[in-house]
Coordinates of C-alpha atoms and ligand atoms in Angstrom, one line a residue:
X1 CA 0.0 0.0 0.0
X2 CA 1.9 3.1 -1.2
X3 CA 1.4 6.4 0.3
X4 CA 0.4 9.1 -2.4
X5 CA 3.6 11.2 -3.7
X6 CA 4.5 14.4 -1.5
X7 CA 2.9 17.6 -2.3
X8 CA 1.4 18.5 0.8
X9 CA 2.6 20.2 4.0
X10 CA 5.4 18.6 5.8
X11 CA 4.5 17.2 9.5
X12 CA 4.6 19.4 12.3
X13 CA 7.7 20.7 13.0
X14 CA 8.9 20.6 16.7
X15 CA 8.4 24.6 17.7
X16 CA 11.1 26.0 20.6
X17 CA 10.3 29.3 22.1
X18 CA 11.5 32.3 19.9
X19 CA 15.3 33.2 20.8
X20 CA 15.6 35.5 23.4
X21 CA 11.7 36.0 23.9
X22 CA 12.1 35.3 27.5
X23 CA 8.8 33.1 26.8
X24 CA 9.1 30.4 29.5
X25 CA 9.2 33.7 32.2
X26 CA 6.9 36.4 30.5
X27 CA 4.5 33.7 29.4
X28 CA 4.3 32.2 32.4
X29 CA 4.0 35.5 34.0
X30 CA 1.1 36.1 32.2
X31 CA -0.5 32.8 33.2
X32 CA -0.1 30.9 29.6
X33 CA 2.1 30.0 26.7
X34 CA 0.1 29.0 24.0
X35 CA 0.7 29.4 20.4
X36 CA -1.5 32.2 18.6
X37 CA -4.5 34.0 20.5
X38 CA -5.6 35.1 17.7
X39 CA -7.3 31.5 17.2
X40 CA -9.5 31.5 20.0
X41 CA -12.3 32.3 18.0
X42 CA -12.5 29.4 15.9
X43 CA -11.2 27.0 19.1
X44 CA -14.7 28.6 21.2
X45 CA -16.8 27.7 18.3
X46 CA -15.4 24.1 18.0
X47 CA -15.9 23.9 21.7
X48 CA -19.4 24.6 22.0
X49 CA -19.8 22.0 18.7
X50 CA -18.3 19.1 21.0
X51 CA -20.6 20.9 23.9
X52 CA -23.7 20.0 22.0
X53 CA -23.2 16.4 21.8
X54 CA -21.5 15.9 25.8
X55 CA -25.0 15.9 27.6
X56 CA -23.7 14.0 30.6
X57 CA -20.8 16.3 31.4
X58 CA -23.6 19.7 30.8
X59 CA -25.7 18.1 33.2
X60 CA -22.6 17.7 35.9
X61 CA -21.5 21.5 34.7
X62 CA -24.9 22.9 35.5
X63 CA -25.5 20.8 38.9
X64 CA -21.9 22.2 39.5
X65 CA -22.5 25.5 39.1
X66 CA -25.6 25.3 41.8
X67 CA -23.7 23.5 44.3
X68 CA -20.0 24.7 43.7
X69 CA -18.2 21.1 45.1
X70 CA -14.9 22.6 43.8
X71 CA -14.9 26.4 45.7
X72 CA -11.8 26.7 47.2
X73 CA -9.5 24.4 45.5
X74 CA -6.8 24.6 42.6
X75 CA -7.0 22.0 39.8
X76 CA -4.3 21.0 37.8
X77 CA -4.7 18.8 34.5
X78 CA -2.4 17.3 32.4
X79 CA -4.5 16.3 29.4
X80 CA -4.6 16.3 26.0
X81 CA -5.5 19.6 25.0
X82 CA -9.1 18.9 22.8
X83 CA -12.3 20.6 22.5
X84 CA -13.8 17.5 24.7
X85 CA -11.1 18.4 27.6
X86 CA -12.3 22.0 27.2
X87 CA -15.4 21.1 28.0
X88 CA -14.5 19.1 31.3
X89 CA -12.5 22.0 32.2
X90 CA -15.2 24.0 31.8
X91 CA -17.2 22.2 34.3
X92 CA -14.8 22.0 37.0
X93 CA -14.0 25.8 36.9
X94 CA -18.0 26.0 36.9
X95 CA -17.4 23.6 40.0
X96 CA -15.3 26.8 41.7
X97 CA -12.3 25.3 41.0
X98 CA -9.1 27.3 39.8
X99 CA -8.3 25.8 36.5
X100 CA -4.9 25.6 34.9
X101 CA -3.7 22.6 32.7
X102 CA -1.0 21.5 30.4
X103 CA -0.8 19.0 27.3
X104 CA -0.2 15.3 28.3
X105 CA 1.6 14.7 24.5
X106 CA 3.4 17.4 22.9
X107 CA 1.4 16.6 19.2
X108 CA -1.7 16.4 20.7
X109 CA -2.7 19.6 21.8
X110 CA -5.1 21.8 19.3
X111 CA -3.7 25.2 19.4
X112 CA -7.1 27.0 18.9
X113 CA -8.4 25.3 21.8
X114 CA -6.0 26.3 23.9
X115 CA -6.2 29.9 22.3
X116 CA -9.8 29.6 23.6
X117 CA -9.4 28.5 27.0
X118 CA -7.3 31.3 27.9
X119 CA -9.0 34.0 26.0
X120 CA -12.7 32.8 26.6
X121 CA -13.0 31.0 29.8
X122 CA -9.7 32.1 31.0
X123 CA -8.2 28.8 32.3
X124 CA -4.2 29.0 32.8
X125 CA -3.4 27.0 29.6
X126 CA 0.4 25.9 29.2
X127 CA 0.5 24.1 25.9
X128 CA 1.8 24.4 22.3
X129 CA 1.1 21.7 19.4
X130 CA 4.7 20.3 18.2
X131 CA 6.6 21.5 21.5
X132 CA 10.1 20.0 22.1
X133 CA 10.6 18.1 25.2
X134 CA 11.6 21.1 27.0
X135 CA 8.7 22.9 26.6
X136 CA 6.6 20.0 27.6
X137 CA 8.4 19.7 31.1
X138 CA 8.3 23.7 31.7
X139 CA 4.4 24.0 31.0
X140 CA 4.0 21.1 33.6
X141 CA 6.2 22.7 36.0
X142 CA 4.4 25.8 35.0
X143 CA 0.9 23.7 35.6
X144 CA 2.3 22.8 39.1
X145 CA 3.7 26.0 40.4
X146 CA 0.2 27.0 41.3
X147 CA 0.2 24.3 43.7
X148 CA -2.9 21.9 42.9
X149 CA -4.8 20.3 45.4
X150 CA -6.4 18.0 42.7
X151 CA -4.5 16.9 39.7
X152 CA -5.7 14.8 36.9
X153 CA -2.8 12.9 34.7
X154 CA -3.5 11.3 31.4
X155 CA 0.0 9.2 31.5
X156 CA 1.3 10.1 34.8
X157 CA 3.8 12.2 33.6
X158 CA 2.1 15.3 36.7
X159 CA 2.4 13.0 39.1
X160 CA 5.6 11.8 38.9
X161 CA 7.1 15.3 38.9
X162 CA 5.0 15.4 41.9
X163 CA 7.2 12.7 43.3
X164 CA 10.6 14.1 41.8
X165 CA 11.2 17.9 41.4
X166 CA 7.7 18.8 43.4
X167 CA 8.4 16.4 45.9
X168 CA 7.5 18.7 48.6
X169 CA 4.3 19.3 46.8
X170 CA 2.5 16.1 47.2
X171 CA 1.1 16.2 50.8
X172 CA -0.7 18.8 48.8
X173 CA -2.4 16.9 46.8
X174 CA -5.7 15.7 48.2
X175 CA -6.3 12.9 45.0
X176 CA -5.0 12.6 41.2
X177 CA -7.3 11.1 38.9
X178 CA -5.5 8.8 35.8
X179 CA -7.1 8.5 32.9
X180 CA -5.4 6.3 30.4
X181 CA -4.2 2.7 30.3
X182 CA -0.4 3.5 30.4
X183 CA -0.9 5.5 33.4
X184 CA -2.4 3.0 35.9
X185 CA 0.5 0.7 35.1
X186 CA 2.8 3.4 35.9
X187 CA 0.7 4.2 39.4
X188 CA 0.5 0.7 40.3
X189 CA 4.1 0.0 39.7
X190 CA 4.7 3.0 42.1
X191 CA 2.2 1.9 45.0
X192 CA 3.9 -2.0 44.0
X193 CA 7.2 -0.5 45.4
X194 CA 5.8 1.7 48.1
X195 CA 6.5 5.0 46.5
X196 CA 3.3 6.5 45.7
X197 CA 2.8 9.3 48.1
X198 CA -0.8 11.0 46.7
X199 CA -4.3 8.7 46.7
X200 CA -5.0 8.2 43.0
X201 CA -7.9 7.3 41.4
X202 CA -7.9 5.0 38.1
X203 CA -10.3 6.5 35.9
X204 CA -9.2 4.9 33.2
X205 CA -10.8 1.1 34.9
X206 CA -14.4 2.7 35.2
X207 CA -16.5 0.6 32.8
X208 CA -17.9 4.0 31.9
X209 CA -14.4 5.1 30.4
X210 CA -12.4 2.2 28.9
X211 CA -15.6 0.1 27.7
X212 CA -16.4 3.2 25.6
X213 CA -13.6 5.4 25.0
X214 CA -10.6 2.9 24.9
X215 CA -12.7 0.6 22.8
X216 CA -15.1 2.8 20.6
X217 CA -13.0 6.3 21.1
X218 CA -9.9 4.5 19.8
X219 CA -11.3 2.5 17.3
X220 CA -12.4 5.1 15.3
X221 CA -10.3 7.9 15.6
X222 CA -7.2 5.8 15.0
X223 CA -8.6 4.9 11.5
X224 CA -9.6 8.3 11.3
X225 CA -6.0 9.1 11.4
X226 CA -4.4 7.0 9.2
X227 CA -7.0 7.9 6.8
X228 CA -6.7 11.9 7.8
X229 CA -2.9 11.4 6.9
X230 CA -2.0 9.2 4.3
X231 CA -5.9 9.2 2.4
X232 CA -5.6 5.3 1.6
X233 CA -8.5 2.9 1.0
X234 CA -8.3 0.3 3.9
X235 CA -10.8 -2.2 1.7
X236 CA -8.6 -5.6 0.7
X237 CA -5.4 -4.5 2.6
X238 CA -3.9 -6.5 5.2
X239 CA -4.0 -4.8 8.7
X240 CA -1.9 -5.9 11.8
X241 CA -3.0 -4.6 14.9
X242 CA -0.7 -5.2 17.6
X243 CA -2.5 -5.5 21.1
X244 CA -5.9 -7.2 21.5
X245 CA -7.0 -5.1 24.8
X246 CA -9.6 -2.3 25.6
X247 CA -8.2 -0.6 22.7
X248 CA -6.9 -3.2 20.3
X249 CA -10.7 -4.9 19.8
X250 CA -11.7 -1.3 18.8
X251 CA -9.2 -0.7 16.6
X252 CA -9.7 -4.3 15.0
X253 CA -13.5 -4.2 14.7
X254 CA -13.2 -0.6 13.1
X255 CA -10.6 -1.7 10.7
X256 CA -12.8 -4.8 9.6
X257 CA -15.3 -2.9 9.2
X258 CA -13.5 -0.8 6.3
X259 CA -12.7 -3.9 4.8
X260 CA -9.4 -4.9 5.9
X261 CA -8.3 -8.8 6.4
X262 CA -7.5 -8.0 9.9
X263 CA -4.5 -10.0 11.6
X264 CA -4.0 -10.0 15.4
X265 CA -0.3 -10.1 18.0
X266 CA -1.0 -10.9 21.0
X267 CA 1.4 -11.7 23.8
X268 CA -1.4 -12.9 26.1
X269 CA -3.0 -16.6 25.6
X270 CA -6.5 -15.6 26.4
X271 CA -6.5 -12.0 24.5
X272 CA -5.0 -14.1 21.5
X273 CA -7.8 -16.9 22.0
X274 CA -10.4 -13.9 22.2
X275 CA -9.2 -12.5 18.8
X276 CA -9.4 -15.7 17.3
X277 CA -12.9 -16.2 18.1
X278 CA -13.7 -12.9 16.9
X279 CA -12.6 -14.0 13.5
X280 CA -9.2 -12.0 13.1
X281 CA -5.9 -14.0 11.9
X282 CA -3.5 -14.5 15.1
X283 CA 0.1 -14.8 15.0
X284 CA 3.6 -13.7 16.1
X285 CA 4.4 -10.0 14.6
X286 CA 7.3 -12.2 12.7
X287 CA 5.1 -13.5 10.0
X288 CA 2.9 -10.8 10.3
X289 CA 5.2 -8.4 9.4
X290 CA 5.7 -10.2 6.0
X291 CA 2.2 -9.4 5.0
X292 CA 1.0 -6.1 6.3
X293 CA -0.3 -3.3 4.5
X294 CA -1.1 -1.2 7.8
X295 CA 0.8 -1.2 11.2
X296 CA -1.3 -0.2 14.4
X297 CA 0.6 -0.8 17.4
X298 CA -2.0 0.0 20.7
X299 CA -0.3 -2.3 23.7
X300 CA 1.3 0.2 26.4
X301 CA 4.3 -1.5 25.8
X302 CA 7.6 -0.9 23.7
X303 CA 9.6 -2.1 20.8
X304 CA 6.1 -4.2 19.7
X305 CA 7.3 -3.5 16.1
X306 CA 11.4 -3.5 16.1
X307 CA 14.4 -3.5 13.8
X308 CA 13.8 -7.7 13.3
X309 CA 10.0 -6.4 11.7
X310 CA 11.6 -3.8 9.9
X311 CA 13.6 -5.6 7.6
X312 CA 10.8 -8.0 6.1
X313 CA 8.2 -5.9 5.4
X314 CA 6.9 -4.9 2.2
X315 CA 7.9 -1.3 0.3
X316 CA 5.1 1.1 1.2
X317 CA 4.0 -0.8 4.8
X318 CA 2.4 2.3 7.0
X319 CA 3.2 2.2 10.5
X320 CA 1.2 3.5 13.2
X321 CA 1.0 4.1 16.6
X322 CA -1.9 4.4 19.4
X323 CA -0.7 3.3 22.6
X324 CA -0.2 6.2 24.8
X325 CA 3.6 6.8 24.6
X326 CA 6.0 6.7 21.6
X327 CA 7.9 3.7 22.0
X328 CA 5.7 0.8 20.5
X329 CA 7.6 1.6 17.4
X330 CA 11.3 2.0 17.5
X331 CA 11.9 4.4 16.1
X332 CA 15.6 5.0 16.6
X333 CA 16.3 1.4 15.4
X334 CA 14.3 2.7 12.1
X335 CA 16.2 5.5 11.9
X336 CA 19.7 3.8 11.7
X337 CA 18.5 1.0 9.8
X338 CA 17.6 3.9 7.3
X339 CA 19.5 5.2 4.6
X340 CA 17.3 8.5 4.1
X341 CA 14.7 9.7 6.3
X342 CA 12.3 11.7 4.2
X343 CA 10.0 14.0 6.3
X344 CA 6.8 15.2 5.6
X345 CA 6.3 13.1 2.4
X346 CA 2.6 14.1 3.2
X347 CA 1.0 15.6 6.2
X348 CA 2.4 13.6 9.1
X349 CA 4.0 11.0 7.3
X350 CA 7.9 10.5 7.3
X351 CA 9.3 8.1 4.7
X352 CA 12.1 5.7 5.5
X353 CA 14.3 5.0 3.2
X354 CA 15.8 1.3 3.8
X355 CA 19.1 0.3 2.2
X356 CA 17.1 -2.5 -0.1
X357 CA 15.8 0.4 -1.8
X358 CA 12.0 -0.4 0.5
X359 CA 10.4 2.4 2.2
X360 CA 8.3 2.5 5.4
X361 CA 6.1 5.6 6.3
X362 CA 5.6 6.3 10.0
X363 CA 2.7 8.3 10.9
X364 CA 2.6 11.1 12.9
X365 CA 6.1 10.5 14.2
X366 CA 5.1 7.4 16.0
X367 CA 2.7 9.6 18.5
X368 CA -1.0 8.5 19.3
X369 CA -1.7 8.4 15.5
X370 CA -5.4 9.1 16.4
X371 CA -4.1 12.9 18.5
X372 CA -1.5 13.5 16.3
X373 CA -3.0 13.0 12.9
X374 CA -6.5 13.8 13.9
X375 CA -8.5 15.3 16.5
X376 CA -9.1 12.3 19.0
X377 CA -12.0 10.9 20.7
X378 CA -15.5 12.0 19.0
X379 CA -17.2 14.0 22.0
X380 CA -20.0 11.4 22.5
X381 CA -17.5 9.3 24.1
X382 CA -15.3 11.5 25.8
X383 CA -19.1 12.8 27.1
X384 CA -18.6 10.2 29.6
X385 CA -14.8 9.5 30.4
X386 CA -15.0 13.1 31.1
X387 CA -18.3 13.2 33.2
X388 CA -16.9 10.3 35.3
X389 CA -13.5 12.4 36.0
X390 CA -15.9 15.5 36.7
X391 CA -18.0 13.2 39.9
X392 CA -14.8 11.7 40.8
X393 CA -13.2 14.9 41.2
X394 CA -16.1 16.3 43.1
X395 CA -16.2 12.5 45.2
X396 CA -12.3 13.1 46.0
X397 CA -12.9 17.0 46.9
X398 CA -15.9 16.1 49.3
X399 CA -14.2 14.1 51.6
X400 CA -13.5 14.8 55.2
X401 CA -10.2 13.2 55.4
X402 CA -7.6 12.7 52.7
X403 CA -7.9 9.3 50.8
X404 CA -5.9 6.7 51.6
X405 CA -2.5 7.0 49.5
X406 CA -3.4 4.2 46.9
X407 CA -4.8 3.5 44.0
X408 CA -8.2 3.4 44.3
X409 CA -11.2 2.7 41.8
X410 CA -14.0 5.1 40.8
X411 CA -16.6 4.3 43.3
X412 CA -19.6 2.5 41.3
X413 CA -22.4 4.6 42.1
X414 CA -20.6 7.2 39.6
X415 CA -20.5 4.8 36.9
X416 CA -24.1 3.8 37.4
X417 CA -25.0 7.6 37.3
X418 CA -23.0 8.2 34.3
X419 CA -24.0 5.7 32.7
X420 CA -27.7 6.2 33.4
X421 CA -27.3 10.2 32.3
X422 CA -25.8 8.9 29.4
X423 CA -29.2 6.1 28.5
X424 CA -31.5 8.9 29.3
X425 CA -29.4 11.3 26.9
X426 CA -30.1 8.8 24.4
X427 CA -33.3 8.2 24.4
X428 CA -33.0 4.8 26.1
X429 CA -34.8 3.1 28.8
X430 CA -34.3 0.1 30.5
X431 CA -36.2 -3.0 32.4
X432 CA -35.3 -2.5 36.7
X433 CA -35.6 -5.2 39.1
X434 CA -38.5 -6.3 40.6
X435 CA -38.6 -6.6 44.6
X436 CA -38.7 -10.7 43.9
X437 CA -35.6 -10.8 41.4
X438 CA -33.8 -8.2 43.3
X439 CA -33.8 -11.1 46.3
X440 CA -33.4 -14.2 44.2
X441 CA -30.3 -12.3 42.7
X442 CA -28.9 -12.3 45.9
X443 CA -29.9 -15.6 47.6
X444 CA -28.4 -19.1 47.2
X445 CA -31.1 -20.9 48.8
X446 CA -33.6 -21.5 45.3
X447 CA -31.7 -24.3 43.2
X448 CA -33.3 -26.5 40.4
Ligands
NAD501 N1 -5.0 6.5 21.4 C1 -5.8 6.8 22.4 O1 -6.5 7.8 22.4 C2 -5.8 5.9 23.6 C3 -7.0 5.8 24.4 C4 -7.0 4.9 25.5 C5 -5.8 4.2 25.8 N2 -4.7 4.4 25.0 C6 -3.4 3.7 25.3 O2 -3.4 2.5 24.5 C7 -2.6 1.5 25.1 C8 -3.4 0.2 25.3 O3 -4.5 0.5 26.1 P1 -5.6 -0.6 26.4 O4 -6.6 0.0 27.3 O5 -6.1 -1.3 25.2 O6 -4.7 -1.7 27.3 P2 -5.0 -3.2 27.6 O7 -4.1 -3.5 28.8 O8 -6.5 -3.5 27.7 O9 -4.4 -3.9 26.3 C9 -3.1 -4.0 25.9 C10 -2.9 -5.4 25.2 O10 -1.6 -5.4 24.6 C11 -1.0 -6.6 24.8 N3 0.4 -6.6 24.6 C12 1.3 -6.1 25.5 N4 2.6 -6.2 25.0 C13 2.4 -6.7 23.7 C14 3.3 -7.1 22.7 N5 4.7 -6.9 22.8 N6 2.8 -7.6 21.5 C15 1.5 -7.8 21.3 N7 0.6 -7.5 22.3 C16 1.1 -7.0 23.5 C17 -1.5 -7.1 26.2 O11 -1.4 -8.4 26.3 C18 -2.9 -6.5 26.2 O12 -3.8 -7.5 25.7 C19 -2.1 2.1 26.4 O13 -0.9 2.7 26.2 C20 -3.2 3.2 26.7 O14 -2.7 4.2 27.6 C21 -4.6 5.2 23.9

């Protein structure tokens, strides 16, 4: 599958503050560094678009605005900067909550969004599509020197500053929510060794975010960005998805939907035995590799497609990325194996030139193909990812005493409630429990 001839723009270049613009201190004097005001406009108009189709998260914004859960308190977020997250922070600053946040991947962020959060609902936004790594880590220290009493992570990256260089912040911090895969492992890991020193909350294991946003959310917008950047017809081609998780059976269902042959690696027995039932080809990313058209690697984990993949697959194989950070590919093995690297063949796609003459076209530099090369989750999804960070927020806020410092799961009456907002949103009602089932449901005495 070849990748049209270059015409179009090249991919985003990585921007550094201007030389000698003092930026990181004026900017963050000023309360942002964001790339253009000028584009609130357009960002405020594409907010209140997504608005229109989150009616779980308006309903928590308007009970939020009668009863205030958040007065007093400084939120920090470290999310990807979208039209969706605008919307959540909307609701928490409607909540009475100081609102400042920061990107949680440099490529993700959409500048006129951010633009529109500082200009129109004037929320402390530290974020610039295409920022170096340096930038990154000075908008989170940025995010973080207004001392948050509630963060919320989308990685971890926040909070493990708040256990590094803002050590001495984290007695601070009353909870952190987490709202992606990659995250949690990172959290658990920490409370595994005894290190965590804030109460976290996984968002991310609700059933009312990754059953719908990891699954759905991913699924589509990760097509969506292969097709965004490289236009070709996914019909008849041979697509590997690496990872059969949350995320993977999204991107799989989606993709055989468009007509791919879809083909499956797994590294877990039962995930693998799931995909195989589900009708996709299973087998090591060895032979796969051989006969790909399309590369989607969405596992959390790294080097799922490596220098050993590299050399046997076909000229023109696309390779993407949607797992949460940029090391499912490797990238720097590509980049020595290659004997030109060709950027910005089209929008977002670099071509790699291998010595056999083959090339390989990574998308979107091997970031969250579906944030980099489009705009992310549709809002009907994030609708309730968001709404469930929203109550948890205002659950974590309410409490008399700190939470315990662990991770802990979003409690289940704000799934059902979410969930239920979401039904009666669309249109949809359901059976309830009689008295009589409710206790049969419950009993063990009635048998055959
Ligand atoms: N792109 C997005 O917008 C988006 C949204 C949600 C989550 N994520 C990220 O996507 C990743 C996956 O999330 P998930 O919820 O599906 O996780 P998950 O734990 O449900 O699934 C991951 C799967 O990958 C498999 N895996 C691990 N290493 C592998 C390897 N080397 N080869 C093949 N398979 C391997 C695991 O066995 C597991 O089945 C995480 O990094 C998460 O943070 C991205």
């Amino acid at each position: 599958m070849a990748v049209k001839a270059a015409k179009t723009k090249a991919s985003v270049p990585t921007r550094k503050p201007a030389a000698g613009s003092g930026l990181r201190g004026a900017e963050a004097e000023r309360g942002h560094d964001i790339h253009d005001l000028g584009l609130a406009e357009g960002g405020r108009r594409r907010i209140e678009w997504a608005d229109g189709q989150m009616p779980v998260l308006r309903r928590v914004r308007e009970t939020f605005i009668r009863e205030q859960p958040l007065k007093g308190m400084t939120l920090a977020a470290c999310l990807h900067v979208t039209c969706e997250t605008a919307n959540l922070l909307r609701a928490l600053k409607a909540g009475g909550a100081q609102v400042v946040c920061c990107a949680s991947n440099p490529l993700s962020t959409q500048d006129d969004v951010a633009a529109a959060l500082v200009k129109e609902y004037e929320i402390a936004t530290f974020a610039i599509r295409g920022e170096d790594r340096d930038t990154y880590y000075s908008h989170m220290r940025s995010v973080l020197k207004h001392h948050p009493s509630i963060t919320m992570d989308d990685g971890a990256d926040l909070v493990n500053l708040l256990h590094t260089e803002f050590a001495a912040q984290a007695s601070e911090v009353a909870a952190s929510m987490e709202e992606t895969t990659t995250g949690v492992i990172r959290l658990r890991a920490m409370e595994q060794d005894e290190a965590l020193r804030i109460p976290v909350v996984s968002v991310n294991d609700a059933q009312t975010k990754h059953l719908f946003d990891n699954r759905y959310g991913t699924g589509q917008s990760t097509m969506e960005g292969v097709i965004r950047a490289t236009g070709v017809l996914i019909a008849g081609s041979v697509v590997v998805v690496g990872g059969y998780g949350w995320c993977g059976r999204g991107v799989s269902s989606r993709a055989r939907g468009l007509g791919a042959n879809v083909v499956v690696t797994e590294v877990n027995p039962v995930r693998a035995l799931e995909a195989a039932m589900d009708g996709y080809q299973v087998m090591p990313m060895e032979d796969a590799a051989k006969i790909g058209d399309l590369f989607i690697t969405v596992t959390g984990d790294k080097q799922v497609i490596n220098a050993d993949h590299f050399v046997l697959m076909k000229d023109g194989a696309i390779l993407a990325n949607s797992g949460h950070f940029d090391v499912e590919i490797d990238i720097a093995a590509l980049k020595k194996m290659a004997k030109k690297v060709e950027p910005g063949v089209t929008r977002n796609v670099d071509a790699y030139h291998l010595p056999s003459g083959r090339r390989l076209y990574l998308l979107g530099e091997g970031r969250l193909v579906n944030l980099a090369c489009a705009e992310g989750h549709p809002a009907q999804v994030m609708d309730m990812s968001f709404a469930t960070q929203a109550l948890t927020a205002r659950w974590a806020a309410n409490r008399k005493s700190r939470l315990e410092v662990r991770v802990h799961n979003v409690p289940l009456e704000i799934e059902d409630e979410v969930a239920r907002f979401k039904l009666a949103a669309m249109g949809i009602k359901i059976d309830t429990l009689t008295e009589e089932q409710r206790k049969y449901l419950t009993s063990w005495e009635s048998g055959t």
